[in-house]
Amino acid sequence: MEKQCHKFRWAFNTKLWNPRKHEFLYAFNCLQEEERERISRFVFRRDFKQALIGRLMMRKCVSTAFSLPSNGITFGRSEKGKPILDKDL
């Protein structure tokens, strides 16, 4: 069986994204606990928003490519601190 190759290119202007509190909390709660803890350490709101959107886009990419529900995806970190999928899909 031949593996299918997926390519995605998405852009998101975080400067234009000004969510209401409930929208912000909803997006934040879509992440796994470890991701929320890491993102919560950012001091500046701009950095927090960029990290949040980046993680949500990673989830969407994996979800779309592998037809998985977003809440079924778990990320970890490599030895060098890079995000990786926790298990084979």
PDB file of N, CA and C in Angstrom:
ATOM      1  N   MET A   1       0.843  -1.181   0.000  1.00  0.00           N
ATOM      2  CA  MET A   1       0.000   0.000   0.000  1.00  0.00           C
ATOM      3  C   MET A   1       0.892   1.249   0.000  1.00  0.00           C
ATOM      4  N   GLU A   2       0.583   2.156  -0.856  1.00  0.00           N
ATOM      5  CA  GLU A   2       1.369   3.380  -0.982  1.00  0.00           C
ATOM      6  C   GLU A   2       0.890   4.419   0.022  1.00  0.00           C
ATOM      7  N   LYS A   3       1.851   5.075   0.679  1.00  0.00           N
ATOM      8  CA  LYS A   3       1.496   6.129   1.632  1.00  0.00           C
ATOM      9  C   LYS A   3       1.090   7.380   0.878  1.00  0.00           C
ATOM     10  N   GLN A   4       0.100   8.038   1.407  1.00  0.00           N
ATOM     11  CA  GLN A   4      -0.379   9.273   0.804  1.00  0.00           C
ATOM     12  C   GLN A   4       0.362  10.451   1.437  1.00  0.00           C
ATOM     13  N   CYS A   5       0.772  11.395   0.620  1.00  0.00           N
ATOM     14  CA  CYS A   5       1.495  12.567   1.108  1.00  0.00           C
ATOM     15  C   CYS A   5       0.536  13.756   1.173  1.00  0.00           C
ATOM     16  N   HIS A   6       0.502  14.400   2.309  1.00  0.00           N
ATOM     17  CA  HIS A   6      -0.353  15.574   2.485  1.00  0.00           C
ATOM     18  C   HIS A   6       0.531  16.808   2.659  1.00  0.00           C
ATOM     19  N   LYS A   7       0.143  17.881   2.012  1.00  0.00           N
ATOM     20  CA  LYS A   7       0.843  19.154   2.185  1.00  0.00           C
ATOM     21  C   LYS A   7      -0.189  20.202   2.554  1.00  0.00           C
ATOM     22  N   PHE A   8       0.152  20.994   3.543  1.00  0.00           N
ATOM     23  CA  PHE A   8      -0.737  22.056   3.992  1.00  0.00           C
ATOM     24  C   PHE A   8       0.050  23.355   4.072  1.00  0.00           C
ATOM     25  N   ARG A   9      -0.609  24.432   3.721  1.00  0.00           N
ATOM     26  CA  ARG A   9      -0.024  25.758   3.914  1.00  0.00           C
ATOM     27  C   ARG A   9      -1.147  26.660   4.392  1.00  0.00           C
ATOM     28  N   TRP A  10      -1.060  27.034   5.637  1.00  0.00           N
ATOM     29  CA  TRP A  10      -2.072  27.888   6.231  1.00  0.00           C
ATOM     30  C   TRP A  10      -1.404  29.124   6.811  1.00  0.00           C
ATOM     31  N   ALA A  11      -2.130  30.203   6.826  1.00  0.00           N
ATOM     32  CA  ALA A  11      -1.650  31.435   7.449  1.00  0.00           C
ATOM     33  C   ALA A  11      -2.762  31.967   8.341  1.00  0.00           C
ATOM     34  N   PHE A  12      -2.359  32.577   9.426  1.00  0.00           N
ATOM     35  CA  PHE A  12      -3.326  33.121  10.373  1.00  0.00           C
ATOM     36  C   PHE A  12      -2.748  34.412  10.928  1.00  0.00           C
ATOM     37  N   ASN A  13      -3.452  35.496  10.769  1.00  0.00           N
ATOM     38  CA  ASN A  13      -2.994  36.787  11.272  1.00  0.00           C
ATOM     39  C   ASN A  13      -3.498  36.962  12.701  1.00  0.00           C
ATOM     40  N   THR A  14      -2.621  36.715  13.658  1.00  0.00           N
ATOM     41  CA  THR A  14      -3.022  36.809  15.066  1.00  0.00           C
ATOM     42  C   THR A  14      -3.314  38.246  15.485  1.00  0.00           C
ATOM     43  N   LYS A  15      -2.788  39.215  14.749  1.00  0.00           N
ATOM     44  CA  LYS A  15      -3.073  40.615  15.087  1.00  0.00           C
ATOM     45  C   LYS A  15      -4.543  40.952  14.860  1.00  0.00           C
ATOM     46  N   LEU A  16      -5.151  40.274  13.882  1.00  0.00           N
ATOM     47  CA  LEU A  16      -6.559  40.535  13.569  1.00  0.00           C
ATOM     48  C   LEU A  16      -7.518  39.685  14.400  1.00  0.00           C
ATOM     49  N   TRP A  17      -6.986  38.709  15.124  1.00  0.00           N
ATOM     50  CA  TRP A  17      -7.826  37.813  15.928  1.00  0.00           C
ATOM     51  C   TRP A  17      -7.966  38.394  17.333  1.00  0.00           C
ATOM     52  N   ASN A  18      -9.140  38.894  17.631  1.00  0.00           N
ATOM     53  CA  ASN A  18      -9.436  39.460  18.945  1.00  0.00           C
ATOM     54  C   ASN A  18     -10.666  38.751  19.513  1.00  0.00           C
ATOM     55  N   PRO A  19     -10.450  37.539  20.030  1.00  0.00           N
ATOM     56  CA  PRO A  19     -11.586  36.741  20.496  1.00  0.00           C
ATOM     57  C   PRO A  19     -12.182  37.281  21.785  1.00  0.00           C
ATOM     58  N   ARG A  20     -13.459  36.996  21.961  1.00  0.00           N
ATOM     59  CA  ARG A  20     -14.104  37.283  23.240  1.00  0.00           C
ATOM     60  C   ARG A  20     -13.574  36.274  24.252  1.00  0.00           C
ATOM     61  N   LYS A  21     -13.802  36.559  25.517  1.00  0.00           N
ATOM     62  CA  LYS A  21     -13.254  35.704  26.573  1.00  0.00           C
ATOM     63  C   LYS A  21     -13.688  34.251  26.403  1.00  0.00           C
ATOM     64  N   HIS A  22     -14.965  34.008  26.128  1.00  0.00           N
ATOM     65  CA  HIS A  22     -15.436  32.628  26.006  1.00  0.00           C
ATOM     66  C   HIS A  22     -14.840  31.928  24.782  1.00  0.00           C
ATOM     67  N   GLU A  23     -14.566  32.671  23.712  1.00  0.00           N
ATOM     68  CA  GLU A  23     -13.936  32.089  22.526  1.00  0.00           C
ATOM     69  C   GLU A  23     -12.478  31.720  22.819  1.00  0.00           C
ATOM     70  N   PHE A  24     -11.816  32.606  23.538  1.00  0.00           N
ATOM     71  CA  PHE A  24     -10.425  32.386  23.911  1.00  0.00           C
ATOM     72  C   PHE A  24     -10.318  31.149  24.797  1.00  0.00           C
ATOM     73  N   LEU A  25     -11.201  31.050  25.791  1.00  0.00           N
ATOM     74  CA  LEU A  25     -11.187  29.900  26.703  1.00  0.00           C
ATOM     75  C   LEU A  25     -11.522  28.607  25.974  1.00  0.00           C
ATOM     76  N   TYR A  26     -12.459  28.668  25.040  1.00  0.00           N
ATOM     77  CA  TYR A  26     -12.812  27.480  24.266  1.00  0.00           C
ATOM     78  C   TYR A  26     -11.594  26.982  23.483  1.00  0.00           C
ATOM     79  N   ALA A  27     -10.916  27.892  22.786  1.00  0.00           N
ATOM     80  CA  ALA A  27      -9.735  27.520  22.002  1.00  0.00           C
ATOM     81  C   ALA A  27      -8.649  26.958  22.913  1.00  0.00           C
ATOM     82  N   PHE A  28      -8.424  27.597  24.043  1.00  0.00           N
ATOM     83  CA  PHE A  28      -7.400  27.160  24.996  1.00  0.00           C
ATOM     84  C   PHE A  28      -7.705  25.761  25.518  1.00  0.00           C
ATOM     85  N   ASN A  29      -8.964  25.483  25.790  1.00  0.00           N
ATOM     86  CA  ASN A  29      -9.355  24.183  26.331  1.00  0.00           C
ATOM     87  C   ASN A  29      -9.368  23.074  25.287  1.00  0.00           C
ATOM     88  N   CYS A  30      -9.172  23.404  24.027  1.00  0.00           N
ATOM     89  CA  CYS A  30      -9.052  22.380  22.980  1.00  0.00           C
ATOM     90  C   CYS A  30      -7.673  21.713  23.007  1.00  0.00           C
ATOM     91  N   LEU A  31      -6.755  22.278  23.765  1.00  0.00           N
ATOM     92  CA  LEU A  31      -5.402  21.737  23.850  1.00  0.00           C
ATOM     93  C   LEU A  31      -5.285  20.751  25.002  1.00  0.00           C
ATOM     94  N   GLN A  32      -4.279  19.880  24.918  1.00  0.00           N
ATOM     95  CA  GLN A  32      -4.028  18.959  26.024  1.00  0.00           C
ATOM     96  C   GLN A  32      -3.363  19.720  27.170  1.00  0.00           C
ATOM     97  N   GLU A  33      -3.430  19.151  28.345  1.00  0.00           N
ATOM     98  CA  GLU A  33      -2.966  19.817  29.570  1.00  0.00           C
ATOM     99  C   GLU A  33      -1.522  20.313  29.454  1.00  0.00           C
ATOM    100  N   GLU A  34      -0.624  19.492  28.931  1.00  0.00           N
ATOM    101  CA  GLU A  34       0.789  19.883  28.825  1.00  0.00           C
ATOM    102  C   GLU A  34       0.962  21.111  27.936  1.00  0.00           C
ATOM    103  N   GLU A  35       0.182  21.175  26.870  1.00  0.00           N
ATOM    104  CA  GLU A  35       0.257  22.331  25.974  1.00  0.00           C
ATOM    105  C   GLU A  35      -0.249  23.582  26.681  1.00  0.00           C
ATOM    106  N   ARG A  36      -1.339  23.446  27.426  1.00  0.00           N
ATOM    107  CA  ARG A  36      -1.894  24.600  28.158  1.00  0.00           C
ATOM    108  C   ARG A  36      -0.903  25.108  29.196  1.00  0.00           C
ATOM    109  N   GLU A  37      -0.242  24.198  29.900  1.00  0.00           N
ATOM    110  CA  GLU A  37       0.745  24.609  30.913  1.00  0.00           C
ATOM    111  C   GLU A  37       1.893  25.383  30.272  1.00  0.00           C
ATOM    112  N   ARG A  38       2.405  24.881  29.162  1.00  0.00           N
ATOM    113  CA  ARG A  38       3.534  25.539  28.495  1.00  0.00           C
ATOM    114  C   ARG A  38       3.138  26.920  27.981  1.00  0.00           C
ATOM    115  N   ILE A  39       1.989  26.997  27.340  1.00  0.00           N
ATOM    116  CA  ILE A  39       1.532  28.265  26.774  1.00  0.00           C
ATOM    117  C   ILE A  39       1.209  29.281  27.871  1.00  0.00           C
ATOM    118  N   SER A  40       0.727  28.814  28.995  1.00  0.00           N
ATOM    119  CA  SER A  40       0.364  29.711  30.102  1.00  0.00           C
ATOM    120  C   SER A  40       1.563  30.453  30.675  1.00  0.00           C
ATOM    121  N   ARG A  41       2.756  29.975  30.410  1.00  0.00           N
ATOM    122  CA  ARG A  41       3.962  30.621  30.946  1.00  0.00           C
ATOM    123  C   ARG A  41       4.368  31.878  30.174  1.00  0.00           C
ATOM    124  N   PHE A  42       3.782  32.080  29.001  1.00  0.00           N
ATOM    125  CA  PHE A  42       4.131  33.274  28.228  1.00  0.00           C
ATOM    126  C   PHE A  42       3.668  34.525  28.965  1.00  0.00           C
ATOM    127  N   VAL A  43       4.510  35.533  28.947  1.00  0.00           N
ATOM    128  CA  VAL A  43       4.212  36.786  29.637  1.00  0.00           C
ATOM    129  C   VAL A  43       3.351  37.698  28.768  1.00  0.00           C
ATOM    130  N   PHE A  44       3.683  37.777  27.503  1.00  0.00           N
ATOM    131  CA  PHE A  44       2.996  38.701  26.607  1.00  0.00           C
ATOM    132  C   PHE A  44       1.828  38.019  25.900  1.00  0.00           C
ATOM    133  N   ARG A  45       0.711  38.726  25.824  1.00  0.00           N
ATOM    134  CA  ARG A  45      -0.498  38.189  25.184  1.00  0.00           C
ATOM    135  C   ARG A  45      -0.234  37.806  23.727  1.00  0.00           C
ATOM    136  N   ARG A  46       0.569  38.600  23.039  1.00  0.00           N
ATOM    137  CA  ARG A  46       0.901  38.314  21.639  1.00  0.00           C
ATOM    138  C   ARG A  46       1.549  36.933  21.510  1.00  0.00           C
ATOM    139  N   ASP A  47       2.507  36.633  22.376  1.00  0.00           N
ATOM    140  CA  ASP A  47       3.186  35.337  22.345  1.00  0.00           C
ATOM    141  C   ASP A  47       2.224  34.207  22.693  1.00  0.00           C
ATOM    142  N   PHE A  48       1.362  34.458  23.656  1.00  0.00           N
ATOM    143  CA  PHE A  48       0.353  33.477  24.064  1.00  0.00           C
ATOM    144  C   PHE A  48      -0.562  33.145  22.883  1.00  0.00           C
ATOM    145  N   LYS A  49      -1.058  34.180  22.205  1.00  0.00           N
ATOM    146  CA  LYS A  49      -1.958  33.983  21.064  1.00  0.00           C
ATOM    147  C   LYS A  49      -1.264  33.226  19.939  1.00  0.00           C
ATOM    148  N   GLN A  50      -0.023  33.583  19.637  1.00  0.00           N
ATOM    149  CA  GLN A  50       0.700  32.923  18.554  1.00  0.00           C
ATOM    150  C   GLN A  50       0.937  31.449  18.866  1.00  0.00           C
ATOM    151  N   ALA A  51       1.305  31.152  20.099  1.00  0.00           N
ATOM    152  CA  ALA A  51       1.522  29.755  20.494  1.00  0.00           C
ATOM    153  C   ALA A  51       0.215  28.975  20.462  1.00  0.00           C
ATOM    154  N   LEU A  52      -0.849  29.585  20.938  1.00  0.00           N
ATOM    155  CA  LEU A  52      -2.160  28.938  20.946  1.00  0.00           C
ATOM    156  C   LEU A  52      -2.604  28.603  19.521  1.00  0.00           C
ATOM    157  N   ILE A  53      -2.534  29.561  18.631  1.00  0.00           N
ATOM    158  CA  ILE A  53      -2.946  29.336  17.245  1.00  0.00           C
ATOM    159  C   ILE A  53      -2.050  28.296  16.580  1.00  0.00           C
ATOM    160  N   GLY A  54      -0.765  28.360  16.840  1.00  0.00           N
ATOM    161  CA  GLY A  54       0.156  27.375  16.270  1.00  0.00           C
ATOM    162  C   GLY A  54      -0.199  25.958  16.672  1.00  0.00           C
ATOM    163  N   ARG A  55      -0.504  25.766  17.944  1.00  0.00           N
ATOM    164  CA  ARG A  55      -0.862  24.425  18.425  1.00  0.00           C
ATOM    165  C   ARG A  55      -2.208  23.981  17.860  1.00  0.00           C
ATOM    166  N   LEU A  56      -3.152  24.887  17.766  1.00  0.00           N
ATOM    167  CA  LEU A  56      -4.452  24.529  17.190  1.00  0.00           C
ATOM    168  C   LEU A  56      -4.306  24.154  15.713  1.00  0.00           C
ATOM    169  N   MET A  57      -3.442  24.870  15.000  1.00  0.00           N
ATOM    170  CA  MET A  57      -3.224  24.565  13.587  1.00  0.00           C
ATOM    171  C   MET A  57      -2.527  23.213  13.420  1.00  0.00           C
ATOM    172  N   MET A  58      -1.609  22.882  14.312  1.00  0.00           N
ATOM    173  CA  MET A  58      -0.970  21.564  14.270  1.00  0.00           C
ATOM    174  C   MET A  58      -2.014  20.471  14.462  1.00  0.00           C
ATOM    175  N   ARG A  59      -2.897  20.666  15.423  1.00  0.00           N
ATOM    176  CA  ARG A  59      -3.959  19.685  15.678  1.00  0.00           C
ATOM    177  C   ARG A  59      -4.864  19.527  14.463  1.00  0.00           C
ATOM    178  N   LYS A  60      -5.232  20.648  13.861  1.00  0.00           N
ATOM    179  CA  LYS A  60      -6.106  20.616  12.687  1.00  0.00           C
ATOM    180  C   LYS A  60      -5.426  19.896  11.524  1.00  0.00           C
ATOM    181  N   CYS A  61      -4.153  20.138  11.340  1.00  0.00           N
ATOM    182  CA  CYS A  61      -3.398  19.502  10.267  1.00  0.00           C
ATOM    183  C   CYS A  61      -3.385  17.981  10.437  1.00  0.00           C
ATOM    184  N   VAL A  62      -3.045  17.505  11.617  1.00  0.00           N
ATOM    185  CA  VAL A  62      -3.001  16.061  11.879  1.00  0.00           C
ATOM    186  C   VAL A  62      -4.400  15.472  11.781  1.00  0.00           C
ATOM    187  N   SER A  63      -5.371  16.172  12.323  1.00  0.00           N
ATOM    188  CA  SER A  63      -6.759  15.713  12.279  1.00  0.00           C
ATOM    189  C   SER A  63      -7.236  15.550  10.838  1.00  0.00           C
ATOM    190  N   THR A  64      -6.929  16.519   9.995  1.00  0.00           N
ATOM    191  CA  THR A  64      -7.335  16.481   8.594  1.00  0.00           C
ATOM    192  C   THR A  64      -6.581  15.400   7.821  1.00  0.00           C
ATOM    193  N   ALA A  65      -5.271  15.330   8.009  1.00  0.00           N
ATOM    194  CA  ALA A  65      -4.443  14.385   7.257  1.00  0.00           C
ATOM    195  C   ALA A  65      -4.778  12.933   7.573  1.00  0.00           C
ATOM    196  N   PHE A  66      -5.103  12.651   8.834  1.00  0.00           N
ATOM    197  CA  PHE A  66      -5.327  11.268   9.253  1.00  0.00           C
ATOM    198  C   PHE A  66      -6.783  10.960   9.605  1.00  0.00           C
ATOM    199  N   SER A  67      -7.662  11.900   9.348  1.00  0.00           N
ATOM    200  CA  SER A  67      -9.098  11.726   9.653  1.00  0.00           C
ATOM    201  C   SER A  67      -9.316  11.291  11.100  1.00  0.00           C
ATOM    202  N   LEU A  68      -8.684  12.012  12.001  1.00  0.00           N
ATOM    203  CA  LEU A  68      -8.800  11.735  13.434  1.00  0.00           C
ATOM    204  C   LEU A  68      -9.509  12.886  14.130  1.00  0.00           C
ATOM    205  N   PRO A  69     -10.215  12.592  15.209  1.00  0.00           N
ATOM    206  CA  PRO A  69     -10.777  13.699  15.990  1.00  0.00           C
ATOM    207  C   PRO A  69      -9.638  14.435  16.703  1.00  0.00           C
ATOM    208  N   SER A  70      -9.763  15.723  16.809  1.00  0.00           N
ATOM    209  CA  SER A  70      -8.713  16.534  17.430  1.00  0.00           C
ATOM    210  C   SER A  70      -8.403  16.088  18.854  1.00  0.00           C
ATOM    211  N   ASN A  71      -9.439  15.682  19.593  1.00  0.00           N
ATOM    212  CA  ASN A  71      -9.197  15.277  20.982  1.00  0.00           C
ATOM    213  C   ASN A  71      -8.541  13.901  21.080  1.00  0.00           C
ATOM    214  N   GLY A  72      -8.368  13.207  19.953  1.00  0.00           N
ATOM    215  CA  GLY A  72      -7.680  11.923  19.942  1.00  0.00           C
ATOM    216  C   GLY A  72      -6.206  12.044  19.595  1.00  0.00           C
ATOM    217  N   ILE A  73      -5.731  13.264  19.449  1.00  0.00           N
ATOM    218  CA  ILE A  73      -4.341  13.518  19.065  1.00  0.00           C
ATOM    219  C   ILE A  73      -3.564  13.973  20.291  1.00  0.00           C
ATOM    220  N   THR A  74      -2.407  13.332  20.504  1.00  0.00           N
ATOM    221  CA  THR A  74      -1.562  13.697  21.638  1.00  0.00           C
ATOM    222  C   THR A  74      -0.175  14.050  21.130  1.00  0.00           C
ATOM    223  N   PHE A  75       0.300  15.220  21.516  1.00  0.00           N
ATOM    224  CA  PHE A  75       1.645  15.659  21.157  1.00  0.00           C
ATOM    225  C   PHE A  75       2.570  15.531  22.357  1.00  0.00           C
ATOM    226  N   GLY A  76       3.827  15.293  22.061  1.00  0.00           N
ATOM    227  CA  GLY A  76       4.869  15.291  23.070  1.00  0.00           C
ATOM    228  C   GLY A  76       5.982  16.203  22.587  1.00  0.00           C
ATOM    229  N   ARG A  77       7.138  16.058  23.182  1.00  0.00           N
ATOM    230  CA  ARG A  77       8.305  16.852  22.788  1.00  0.00           C
ATOM    231  C   ARG A  77       9.484  15.925  22.539  1.00  0.00           C
ATOM    232  N   SER A  78      10.258  16.234  21.512  1.00  0.00           N
ATOM    233  CA  SER A  78      11.469  15.463  21.228  1.00  0.00           C
ATOM    234  C   SER A  78      12.541  15.849  22.243  1.00  0.00           C
ATOM    235  N   GLU A  79      13.678  15.170  22.171  1.00  0.00           N
ATOM    236  CA  GLU A  79      14.798  15.498  23.065  1.00  0.00           C
ATOM    237  C   GLU A  79      15.257  16.940  22.882  1.00  0.00           C
ATOM    238  N   LYS A  80      15.039  17.476  21.690  1.00  0.00           N
ATOM    239  CA  LYS A  80      15.438  18.860  21.402  1.00  0.00           C
ATOM    240  C   LYS A  80      14.303  19.851  21.627  1.00  0.00           C
ATOM    241  N   GLY A  81      13.176  19.365  22.170  1.00  0.00           N
ATOM    242  CA  GLY A  81      12.065  20.251  22.492  1.00  0.00           C
ATOM    243  C   GLY A  81      11.095  20.522  21.356  1.00  0.00           C
ATOM    244  N   LYS A  82      11.248  19.805  20.254  1.00  0.00           N
ATOM    245  CA  LYS A  82      10.353  19.998  19.111  1.00  0.00           C
ATOM    246  C   LYS A  82       9.071  19.191  19.312  1.00  0.00           C
ATOM    247  N   PRO A  83       7.931  19.718  18.863  1.00  0.00           N
ATOM    248  CA  PRO A  83       6.677  18.970  19.015  1.00  0.00           C
ATOM    249  C   PRO A  83       6.654  17.737  18.111  1.00  0.00           C
ATOM    250  N   ILE A  84       6.213  16.608  18.677  1.00  0.00           N
ATOM    251  CA  ILE A  84       6.086  15.358  17.930  1.00  0.00           C
ATOM    252  C   ILE A  84       4.792  14.675  18.350  1.00  0.00           C
ATOM    253  N   LEU A  85       4.291  13.801  17.481  1.00  0.00           N
ATOM    254  CA  LEU A  85       3.129  12.999  17.849  1.00  0.00           C
ATOM    255  C   LEU A  85       3.574  11.951  18.857  1.00  0.00           C
ATOM    256  N   ASP A  86       2.764  11.733  19.878  1.00  0.00           N
ATOM    257  CA  ASP A  86       3.117  10.767  20.910  1.00  0.00           C
ATOM    258  C   ASP A  86       3.066   9.324  20.436  1.00  0.00           C
ATOM    259  N   LYS A  87       2.196   9.036  19.485  1.00  0.00           N
ATOM    260  CA  LYS A  87       2.092   7.652  19.027  1.00  0.00           C
ATOM    261  C   LYS A  87       1.955   7.607  17.515  1.00  0.00           C
ATOM    262  N   ASP A  88       2.267   6.433  16.959  1.00  0.00           N
ATOM    263  CA  ASP A  88       2.140   6.252  15.508  1.00  0.00           C
ATOM    264  C   ASP A  88       0.680   6.280  15.108  1.00  0.00           C
ATOM    265  N   LEU A  89       0.414   6.860  13.957  1.00  0.00           N
ATOM    266  CA  LEU A  89      -0.965   6.923  13.468  1.00  0.00           C
ATOM    267  C   LEU A  89      -1.160   5.952  12.334  1.00  0.00           C
TER     268      LEU A  89
END
